[in-house]
GROMACS .gro file of C-alpha atoms in nm:
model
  401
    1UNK     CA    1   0.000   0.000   0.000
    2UNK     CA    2   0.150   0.350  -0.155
    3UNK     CA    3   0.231   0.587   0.207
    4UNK     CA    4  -0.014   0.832   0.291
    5UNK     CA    5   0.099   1.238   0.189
    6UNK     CA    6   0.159   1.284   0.582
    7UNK     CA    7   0.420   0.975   0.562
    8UNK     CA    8   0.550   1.123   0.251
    9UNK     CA    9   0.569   1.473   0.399
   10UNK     CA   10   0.731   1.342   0.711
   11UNK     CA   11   1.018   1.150   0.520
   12UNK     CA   12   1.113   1.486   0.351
   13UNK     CA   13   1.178   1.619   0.705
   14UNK     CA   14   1.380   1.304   0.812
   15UNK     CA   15   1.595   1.278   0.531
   16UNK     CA   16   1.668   1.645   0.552
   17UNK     CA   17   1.767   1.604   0.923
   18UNK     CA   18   1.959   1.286   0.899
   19UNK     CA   19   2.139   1.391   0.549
   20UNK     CA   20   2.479   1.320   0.557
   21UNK     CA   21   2.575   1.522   0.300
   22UNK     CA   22   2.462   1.858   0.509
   23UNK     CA   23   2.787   1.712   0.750
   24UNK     CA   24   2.997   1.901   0.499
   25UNK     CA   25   2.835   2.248   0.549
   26UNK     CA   26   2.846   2.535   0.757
   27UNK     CA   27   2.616   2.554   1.050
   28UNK     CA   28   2.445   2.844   0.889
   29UNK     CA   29   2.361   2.615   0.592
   30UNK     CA   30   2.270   2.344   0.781
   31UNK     CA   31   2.023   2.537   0.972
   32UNK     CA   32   1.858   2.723   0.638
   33UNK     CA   33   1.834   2.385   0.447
   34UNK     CA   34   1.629   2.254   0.722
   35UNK     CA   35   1.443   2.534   0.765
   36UNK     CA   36   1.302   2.586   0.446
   37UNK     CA   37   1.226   2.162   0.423
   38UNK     CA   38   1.010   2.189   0.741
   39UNK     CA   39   0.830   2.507   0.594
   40UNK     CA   40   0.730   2.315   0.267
   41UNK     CA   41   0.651   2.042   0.474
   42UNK     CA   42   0.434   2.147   0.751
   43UNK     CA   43   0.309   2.424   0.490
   44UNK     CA   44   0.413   2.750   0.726
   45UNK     CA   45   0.483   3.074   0.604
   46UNK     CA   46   0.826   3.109   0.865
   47UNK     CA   47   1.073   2.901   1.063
   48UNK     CA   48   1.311   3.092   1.324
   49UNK     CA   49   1.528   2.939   1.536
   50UNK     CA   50   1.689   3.090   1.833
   51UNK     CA   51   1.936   3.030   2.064
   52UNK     CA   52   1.948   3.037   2.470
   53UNK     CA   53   2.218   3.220   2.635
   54UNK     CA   54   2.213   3.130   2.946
   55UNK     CA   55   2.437   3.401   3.074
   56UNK     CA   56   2.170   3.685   2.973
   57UNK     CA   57   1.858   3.491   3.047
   58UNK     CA   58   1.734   3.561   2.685
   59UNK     CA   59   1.714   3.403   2.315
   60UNK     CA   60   1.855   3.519   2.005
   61UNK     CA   61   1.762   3.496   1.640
   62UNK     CA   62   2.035   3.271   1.457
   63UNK     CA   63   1.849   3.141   1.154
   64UNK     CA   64   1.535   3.224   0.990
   65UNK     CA   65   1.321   3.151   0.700
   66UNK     CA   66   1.073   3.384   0.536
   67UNK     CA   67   1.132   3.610   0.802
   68UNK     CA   68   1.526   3.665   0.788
   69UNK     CA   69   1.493   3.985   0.915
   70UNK     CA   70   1.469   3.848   1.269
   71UNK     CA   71   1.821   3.769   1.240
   72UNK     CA   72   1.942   4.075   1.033
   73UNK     CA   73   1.788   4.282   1.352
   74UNK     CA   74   1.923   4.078   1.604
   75UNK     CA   75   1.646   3.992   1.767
   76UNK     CA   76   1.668   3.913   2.121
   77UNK     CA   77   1.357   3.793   2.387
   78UNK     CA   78   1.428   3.721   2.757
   79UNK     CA   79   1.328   3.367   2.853
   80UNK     CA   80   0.990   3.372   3.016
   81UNK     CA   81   0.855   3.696   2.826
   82UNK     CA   82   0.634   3.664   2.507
   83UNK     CA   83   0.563   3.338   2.300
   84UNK     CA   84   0.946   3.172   2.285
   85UNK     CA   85   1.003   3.324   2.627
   86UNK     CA   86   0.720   3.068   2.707
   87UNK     CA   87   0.845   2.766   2.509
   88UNK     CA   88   1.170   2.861   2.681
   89UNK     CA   89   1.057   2.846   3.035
   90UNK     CA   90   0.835   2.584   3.044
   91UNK     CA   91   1.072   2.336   2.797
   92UNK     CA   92   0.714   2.255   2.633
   93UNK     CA   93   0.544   2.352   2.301
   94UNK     CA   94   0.357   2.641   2.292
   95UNK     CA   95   0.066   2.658   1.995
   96UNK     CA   96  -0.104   3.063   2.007
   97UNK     CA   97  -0.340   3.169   1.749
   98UNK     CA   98  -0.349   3.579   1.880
   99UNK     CA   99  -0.039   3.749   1.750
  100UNK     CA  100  -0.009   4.072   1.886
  101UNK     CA  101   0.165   4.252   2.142
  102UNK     CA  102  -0.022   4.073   2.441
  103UNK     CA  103   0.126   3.758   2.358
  104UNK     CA  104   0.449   3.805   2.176
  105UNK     CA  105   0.739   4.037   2.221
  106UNK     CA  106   0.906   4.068   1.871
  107UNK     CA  107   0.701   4.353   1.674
  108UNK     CA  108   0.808   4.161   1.338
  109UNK     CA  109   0.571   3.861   1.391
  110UNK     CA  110   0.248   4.061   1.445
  111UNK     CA  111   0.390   4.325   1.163
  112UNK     CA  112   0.429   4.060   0.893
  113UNK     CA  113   0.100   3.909   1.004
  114UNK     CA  114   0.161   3.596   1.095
  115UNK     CA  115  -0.172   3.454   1.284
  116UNK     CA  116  -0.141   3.140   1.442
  117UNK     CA  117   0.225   3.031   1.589
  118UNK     CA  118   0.359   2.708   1.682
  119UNK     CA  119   0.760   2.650   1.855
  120UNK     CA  120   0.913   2.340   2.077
  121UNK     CA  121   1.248   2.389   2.319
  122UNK     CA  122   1.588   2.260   2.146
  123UNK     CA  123   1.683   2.032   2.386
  124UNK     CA  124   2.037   1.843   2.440
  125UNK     CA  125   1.973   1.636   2.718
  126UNK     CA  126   1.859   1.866   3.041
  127UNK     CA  127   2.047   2.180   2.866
  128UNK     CA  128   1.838   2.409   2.692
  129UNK     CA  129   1.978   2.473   2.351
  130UNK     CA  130   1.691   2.730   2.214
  131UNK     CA  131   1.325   2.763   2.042
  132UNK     CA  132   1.236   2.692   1.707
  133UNK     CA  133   0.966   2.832   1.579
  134UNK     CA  134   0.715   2.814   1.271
  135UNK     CA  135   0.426   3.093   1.166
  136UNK     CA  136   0.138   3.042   0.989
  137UNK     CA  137  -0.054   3.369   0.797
  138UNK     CA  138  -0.359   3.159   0.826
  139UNK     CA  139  -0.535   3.052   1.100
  140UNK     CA  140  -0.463   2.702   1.126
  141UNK     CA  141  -0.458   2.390   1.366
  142UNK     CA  142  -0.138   2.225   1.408
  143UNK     CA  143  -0.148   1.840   1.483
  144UNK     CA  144  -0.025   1.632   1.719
  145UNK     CA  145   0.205   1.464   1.416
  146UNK     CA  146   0.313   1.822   1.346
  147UNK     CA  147   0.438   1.855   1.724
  148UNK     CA  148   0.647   1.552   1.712
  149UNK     CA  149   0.778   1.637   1.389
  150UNK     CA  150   0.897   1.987   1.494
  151UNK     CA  151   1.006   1.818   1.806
  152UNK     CA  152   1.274   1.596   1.611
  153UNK     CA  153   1.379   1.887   1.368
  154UNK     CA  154   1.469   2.071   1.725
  155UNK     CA  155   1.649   1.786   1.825
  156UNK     CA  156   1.848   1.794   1.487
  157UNK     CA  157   1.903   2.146   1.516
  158UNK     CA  158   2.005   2.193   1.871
  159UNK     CA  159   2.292   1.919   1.845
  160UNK     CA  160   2.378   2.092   1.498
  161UNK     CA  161   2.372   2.466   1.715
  162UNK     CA  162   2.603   2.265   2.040
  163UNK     CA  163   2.841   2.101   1.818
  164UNK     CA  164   2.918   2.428   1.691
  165UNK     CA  165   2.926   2.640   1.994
  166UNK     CA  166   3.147   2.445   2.130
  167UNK     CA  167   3.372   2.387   1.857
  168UNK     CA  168   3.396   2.764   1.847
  169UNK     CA  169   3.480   2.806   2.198
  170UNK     CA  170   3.720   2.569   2.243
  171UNK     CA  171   3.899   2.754   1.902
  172UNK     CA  172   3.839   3.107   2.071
  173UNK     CA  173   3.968   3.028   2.404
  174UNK     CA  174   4.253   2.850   2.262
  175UNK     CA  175   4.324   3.150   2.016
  176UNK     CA  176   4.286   3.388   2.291
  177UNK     CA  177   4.515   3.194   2.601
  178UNK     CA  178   4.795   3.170   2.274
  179UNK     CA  179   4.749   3.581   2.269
  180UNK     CA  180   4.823   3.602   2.618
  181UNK     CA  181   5.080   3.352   2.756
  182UNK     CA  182   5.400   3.528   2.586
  183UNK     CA  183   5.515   3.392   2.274
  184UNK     CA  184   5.896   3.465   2.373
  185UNK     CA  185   6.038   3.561   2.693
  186UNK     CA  186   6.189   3.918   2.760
  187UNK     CA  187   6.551   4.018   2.735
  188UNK     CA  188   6.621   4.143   3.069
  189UNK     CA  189   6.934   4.213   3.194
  190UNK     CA  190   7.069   4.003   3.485
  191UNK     CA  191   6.759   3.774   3.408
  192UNK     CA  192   6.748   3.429   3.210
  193UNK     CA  193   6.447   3.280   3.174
  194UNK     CA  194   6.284   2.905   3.025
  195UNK     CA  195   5.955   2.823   3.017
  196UNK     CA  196   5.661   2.571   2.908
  197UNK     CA  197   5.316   2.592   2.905
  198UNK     CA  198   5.171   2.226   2.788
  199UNK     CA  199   4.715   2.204   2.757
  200UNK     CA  200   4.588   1.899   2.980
  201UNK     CA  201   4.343   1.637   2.821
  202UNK     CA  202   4.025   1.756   3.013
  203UNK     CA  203   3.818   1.911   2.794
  204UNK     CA  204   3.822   2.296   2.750
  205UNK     CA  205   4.136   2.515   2.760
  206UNK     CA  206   4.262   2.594   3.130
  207UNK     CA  207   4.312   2.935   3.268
  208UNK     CA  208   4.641   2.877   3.327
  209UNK     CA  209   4.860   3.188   3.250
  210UNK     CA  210   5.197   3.300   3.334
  211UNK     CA  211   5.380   3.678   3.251
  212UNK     CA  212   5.670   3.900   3.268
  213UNK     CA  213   5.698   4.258   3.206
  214UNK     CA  214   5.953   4.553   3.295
  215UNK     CA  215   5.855   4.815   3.551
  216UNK     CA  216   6.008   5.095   3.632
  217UNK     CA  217   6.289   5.178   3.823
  218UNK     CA  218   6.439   4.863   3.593
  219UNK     CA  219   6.232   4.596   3.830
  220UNK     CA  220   6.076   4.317   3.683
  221UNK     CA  221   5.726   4.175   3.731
  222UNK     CA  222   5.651   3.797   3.785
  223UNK     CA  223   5.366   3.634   3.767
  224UNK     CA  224   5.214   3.314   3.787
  225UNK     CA  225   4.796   3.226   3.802
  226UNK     CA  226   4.557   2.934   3.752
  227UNK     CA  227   4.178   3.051   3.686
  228UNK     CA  228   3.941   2.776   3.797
  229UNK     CA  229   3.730   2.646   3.508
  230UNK     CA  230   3.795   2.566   3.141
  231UNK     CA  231   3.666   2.713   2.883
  232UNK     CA  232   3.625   3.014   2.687
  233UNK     CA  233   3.512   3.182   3.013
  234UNK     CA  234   3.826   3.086   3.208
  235UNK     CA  235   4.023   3.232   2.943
  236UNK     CA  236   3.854   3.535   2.897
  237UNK     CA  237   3.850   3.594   3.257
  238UNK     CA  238   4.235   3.484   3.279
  239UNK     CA  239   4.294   3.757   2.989
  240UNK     CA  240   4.099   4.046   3.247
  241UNK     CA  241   4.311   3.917   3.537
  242UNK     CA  242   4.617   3.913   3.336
  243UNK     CA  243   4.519   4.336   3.128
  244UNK     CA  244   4.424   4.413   3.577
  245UNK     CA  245   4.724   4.298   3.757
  246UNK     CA  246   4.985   4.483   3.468
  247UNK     CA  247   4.768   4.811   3.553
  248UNK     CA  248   4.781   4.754   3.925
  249UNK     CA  249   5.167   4.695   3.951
  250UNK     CA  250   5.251   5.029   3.795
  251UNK     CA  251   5.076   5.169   4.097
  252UNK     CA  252   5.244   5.007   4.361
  253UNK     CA  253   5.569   4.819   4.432
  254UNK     CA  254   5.353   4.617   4.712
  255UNK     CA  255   5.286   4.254   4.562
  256UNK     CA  256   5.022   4.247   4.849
  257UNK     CA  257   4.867   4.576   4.750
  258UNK     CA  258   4.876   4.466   4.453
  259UNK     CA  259   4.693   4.127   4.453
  260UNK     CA  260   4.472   4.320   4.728
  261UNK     CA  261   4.323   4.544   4.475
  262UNK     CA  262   4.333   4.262   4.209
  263UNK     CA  263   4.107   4.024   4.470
  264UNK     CA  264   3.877   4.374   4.533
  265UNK     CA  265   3.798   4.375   4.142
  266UNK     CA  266   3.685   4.046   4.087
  267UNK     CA  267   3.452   4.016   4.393
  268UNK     CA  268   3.285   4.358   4.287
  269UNK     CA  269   3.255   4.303   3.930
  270UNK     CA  270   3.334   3.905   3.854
  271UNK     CA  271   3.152   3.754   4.172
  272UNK     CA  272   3.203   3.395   4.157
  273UNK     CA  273   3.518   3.412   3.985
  274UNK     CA  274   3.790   3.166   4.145
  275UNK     CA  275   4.188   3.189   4.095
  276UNK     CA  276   4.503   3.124   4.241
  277UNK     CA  277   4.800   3.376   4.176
  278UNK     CA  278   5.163   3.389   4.272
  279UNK     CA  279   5.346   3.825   4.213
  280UNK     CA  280   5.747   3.870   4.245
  281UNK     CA  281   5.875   4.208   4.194
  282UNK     CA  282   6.219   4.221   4.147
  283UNK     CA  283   6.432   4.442   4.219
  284UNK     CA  284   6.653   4.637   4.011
  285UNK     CA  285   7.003   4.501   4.178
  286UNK     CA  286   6.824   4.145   4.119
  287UNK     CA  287   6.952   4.046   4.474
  288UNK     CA  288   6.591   4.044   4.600
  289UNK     CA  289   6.221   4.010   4.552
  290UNK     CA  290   5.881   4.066   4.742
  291UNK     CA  291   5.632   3.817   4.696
  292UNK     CA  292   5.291   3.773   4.796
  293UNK     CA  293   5.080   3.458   4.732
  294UNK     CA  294   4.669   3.440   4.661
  295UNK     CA  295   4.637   3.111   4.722
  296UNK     CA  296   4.903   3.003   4.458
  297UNK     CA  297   5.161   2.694   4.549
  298UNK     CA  298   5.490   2.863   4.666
  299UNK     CA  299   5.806   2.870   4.358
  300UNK     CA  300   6.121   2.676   4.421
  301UNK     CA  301   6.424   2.912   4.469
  302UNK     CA  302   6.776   2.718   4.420
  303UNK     CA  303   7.060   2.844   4.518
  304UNK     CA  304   7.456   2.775   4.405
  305UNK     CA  305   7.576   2.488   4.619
  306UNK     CA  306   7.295   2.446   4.789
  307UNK     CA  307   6.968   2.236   4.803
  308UNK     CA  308   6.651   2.377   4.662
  309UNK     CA  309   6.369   2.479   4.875
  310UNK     CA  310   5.994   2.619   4.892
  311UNK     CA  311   5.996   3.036   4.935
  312UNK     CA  312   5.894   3.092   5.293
  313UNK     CA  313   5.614   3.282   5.198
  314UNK     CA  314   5.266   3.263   5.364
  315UNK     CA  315   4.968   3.135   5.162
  316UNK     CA  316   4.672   3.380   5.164
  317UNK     CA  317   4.330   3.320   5.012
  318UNK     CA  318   4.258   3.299   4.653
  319UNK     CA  319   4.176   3.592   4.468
  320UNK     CA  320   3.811   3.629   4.487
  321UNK     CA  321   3.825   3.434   4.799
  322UNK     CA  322   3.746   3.760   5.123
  323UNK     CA  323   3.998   3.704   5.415
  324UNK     CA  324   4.241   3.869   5.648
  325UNK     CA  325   4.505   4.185   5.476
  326UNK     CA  326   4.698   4.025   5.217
  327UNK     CA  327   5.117   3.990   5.289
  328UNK     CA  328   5.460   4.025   5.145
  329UNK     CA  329   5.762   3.873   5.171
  330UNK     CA  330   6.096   3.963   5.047
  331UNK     CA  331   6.345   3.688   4.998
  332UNK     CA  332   6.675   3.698   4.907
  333UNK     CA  333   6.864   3.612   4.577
  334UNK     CA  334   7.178   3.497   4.540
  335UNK     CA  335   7.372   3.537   4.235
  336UNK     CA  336   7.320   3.205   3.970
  337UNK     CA  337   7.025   3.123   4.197
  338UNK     CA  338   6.710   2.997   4.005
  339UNK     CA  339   6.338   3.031   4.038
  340UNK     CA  340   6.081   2.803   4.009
  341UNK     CA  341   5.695   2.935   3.923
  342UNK     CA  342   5.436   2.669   3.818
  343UNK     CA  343   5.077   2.594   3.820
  344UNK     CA  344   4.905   2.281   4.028
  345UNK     CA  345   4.908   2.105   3.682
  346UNK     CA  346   5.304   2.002   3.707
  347UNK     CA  347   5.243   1.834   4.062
  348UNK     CA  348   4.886   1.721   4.127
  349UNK     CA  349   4.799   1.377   3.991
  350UNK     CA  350   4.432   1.196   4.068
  351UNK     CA  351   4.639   0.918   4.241
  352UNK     CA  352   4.865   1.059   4.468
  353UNK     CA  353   4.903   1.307   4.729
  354UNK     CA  354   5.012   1.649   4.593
  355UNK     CA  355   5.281   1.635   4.821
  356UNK     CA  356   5.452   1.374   4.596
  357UNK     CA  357   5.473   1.594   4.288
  358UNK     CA  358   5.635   1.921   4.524
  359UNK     CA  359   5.898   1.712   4.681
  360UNK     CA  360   5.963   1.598   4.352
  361UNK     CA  361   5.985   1.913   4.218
  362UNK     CA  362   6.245   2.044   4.482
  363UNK     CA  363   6.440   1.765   4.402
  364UNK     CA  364   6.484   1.844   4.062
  365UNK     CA  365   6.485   2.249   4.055
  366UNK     CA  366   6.872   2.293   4.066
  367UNK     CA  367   7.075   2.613   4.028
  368UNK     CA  368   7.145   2.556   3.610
  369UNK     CA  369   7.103   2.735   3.313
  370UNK     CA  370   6.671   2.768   3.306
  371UNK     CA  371   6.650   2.563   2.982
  372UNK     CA  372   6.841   2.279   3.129
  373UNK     CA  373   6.612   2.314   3.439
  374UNK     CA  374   6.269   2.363   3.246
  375UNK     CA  375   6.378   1.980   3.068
  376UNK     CA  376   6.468   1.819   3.396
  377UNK     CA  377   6.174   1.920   3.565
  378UNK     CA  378   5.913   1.870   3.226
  379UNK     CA  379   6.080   1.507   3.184
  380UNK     CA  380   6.074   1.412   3.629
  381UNK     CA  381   5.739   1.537   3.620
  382UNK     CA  382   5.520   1.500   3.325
  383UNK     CA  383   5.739   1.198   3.147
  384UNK     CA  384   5.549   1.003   2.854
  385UNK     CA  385   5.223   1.045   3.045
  386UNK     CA  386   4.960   1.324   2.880
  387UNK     CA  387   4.907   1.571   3.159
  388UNK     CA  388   4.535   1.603   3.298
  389UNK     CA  389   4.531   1.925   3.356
  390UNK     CA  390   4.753   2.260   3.235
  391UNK     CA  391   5.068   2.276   3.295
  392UNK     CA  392   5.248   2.609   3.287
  393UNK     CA  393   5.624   2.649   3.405
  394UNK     CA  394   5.840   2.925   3.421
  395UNK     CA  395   6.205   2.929   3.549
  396UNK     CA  396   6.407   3.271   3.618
  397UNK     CA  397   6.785   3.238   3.685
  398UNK     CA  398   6.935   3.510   3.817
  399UNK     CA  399   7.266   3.597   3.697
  400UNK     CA  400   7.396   3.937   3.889
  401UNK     CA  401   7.334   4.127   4.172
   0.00000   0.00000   0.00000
């Protein structure tokens, strides 16, 4: 027995979803092919689909047919106002057949004159991907078949719309963290430096960062932070850390005052924001520095002749972390000696204690040349076995008082 128009009608829709071929395009064509299937299909006069950002609360127009000016505008509706708002909220489809003001929130739909309005949640799993959308200019009914077969397309579409999202973030935060970590280390005189910086294997780029930068007076800046997370996020945020802490070091020659006013920042404009961050300043003579640490692990200073150990510098909180006045140390720095900086990444390991990797580490930190040091410490500690997390390293030697 020949299939029924509705079977017929249906298949269109699947093969469209399931094409293969539509692999090879760009999400934006991916998206518009659909679209304008399901519109012959279901026999609408518009399909919109748009996407949740869950940092705004609201949805945004990515791809539209017969009404692409919903995406040339920008449209943008909170989640929980209007018709998508709804279909947002509630993660159920919404069917309205009053298009006006009172219901909706985007002026377009009621201005082209659409009269009946049907959309279902994209869904990926529990996470809310979007709404897509379809308009009718007539006053129709839209079946129960029709809601299951919009239901799949959003399906379709919102692991089409993830795949990409994330594929883009993981290229912009990797792009950006390559813009920031420096791409060769400063000539500085009295100063050699080595350092690596290798991505772990969880998913998401790390906001591991490390820096170095001249101050005045012929003093040097050091700098070592982890930002907790991974992500595009993390390295944004590690990028804002990174533009704040340059800024607040011209202003004082206090690592504490400076991580201090760092720490203030985030918790008044970034609350929730987590990281760990290690300053030197150097002096000019390069016989000295003042430290302070926000909840970073301690560098290794070795010394000529002698045997490496931890700076004896107290821990304070995180920054974004409230607690007693920040402190500074200044430790002493012999001529040849070598410093240390690193983040968690080079000692912590999911099956043993963390105190395994740092006495490690001070056994291999020797006064050398920083290139020699930066190999012993990258082959003791990291070896043939992918690292889990990032791993950023930095060694200063320094070479005259």
């Amino acid at each position: 027995m020949p299939e029924t128009p509705k079977a017929d009608d249906r298949l269109q829709v699947l093969e469209a979803i399931t094409d293969t071929a539509l692999g090879h395009l760009g999400q934006d064509k991916v998206m518009a092919t659909i679209l304008a299937r399901v519109r012959e299909v279901l026999g609408v006069d518009t399909a919109t689909v748009l996407r949740h950002d869950p940092s705004a609360q609201q949805l945004q127009a990515i791809a539209a047919s017969g009404i692409e000016e919903e995406v040339y505008q920008d449209v943008r509706v909170p989640v929980g106002a209007g018709f998508a708002g709804r279909v947002a909220a509630h993660r159920r489809p919404v069917i309205i057949d009053h298009v006006d003001e009172t219901t909706v929130v985007n002026p377009l739909l009621w201005e082209r004159g659409l009269r009946t309005l049907l959309g279902v949640p994209m869904l990926a799993g529990d996470e809310l991907i979007g709404v897509l959308h379809v308009g009718s200019l007539t006053t129709r009914e839209f079946s129960e078949t029709d809601i299951e077969l919009l239901r799949l397309v959003a399906a379709r579409l919102a692991l089409a719309a993830q795949i990409e999202l994330s594929s883009t973030d993981r290229a912009a935060a990797a792009a950006l963290q390559r813009s920031l970590v420096p791409a060769g280390l400063p000539a500085v005189p009295g100063m050699r430096f080595s350092a690596r910086y290798v991505p772990g294997t969880e998913p998401g780029v790390g906001g591991d960062w490390y820096d170095l930068f001249p101050l005045p007076g012929d003093r040097l800046g050091i700098v070592m932070g982890d930002v907790a997370g991974h992500g595009l996020n993390a390295a944004v945020i590690m990028g804002r850390l990174r533009s704040v802490l340059r800024a607040y070091a011209l202003e004082s020659d206090d690592p504490a005052e400076v991580l201090s006013k760092l720490d203030r920042k985030v918790r008044h404009f970034e609350p929730g924001t987590l990281a760990t961050v290690v300053y030197g300043l150097v002096t000019a003579s390069r016989d000295s520095m003042a430290i302070s640490l926000a909840g970073h692990l301690p560098p290794v200073l070795a010394a000529p002749g002698g045997p490496s150990a931890f700076v004896p510098a107290p821990v304070d909180p995180p920054i974004g972390v409230a607690g007693p006045g920040r402190r500074r140390t200044t430790v002493d720095l012999p001529s040849g000696g070598v410093l240390a900086f690193y983040t968690d990444g080079l000692v912590e390991r999911r099956n043993q204690l963390i105190d395994v990797g740092l006495q490690r580490l001070a056994e291999v930190v020797t006064a050398d040349q920083p290139s020699v040091v930066c190999a012993r410490v990258m082959a003791a500690l990291v070896g043939n076995t992918p690292a889990q997390d990032d791993i950023a390293l930095l060694v200063a030697r320094c070479e005259q008082n």
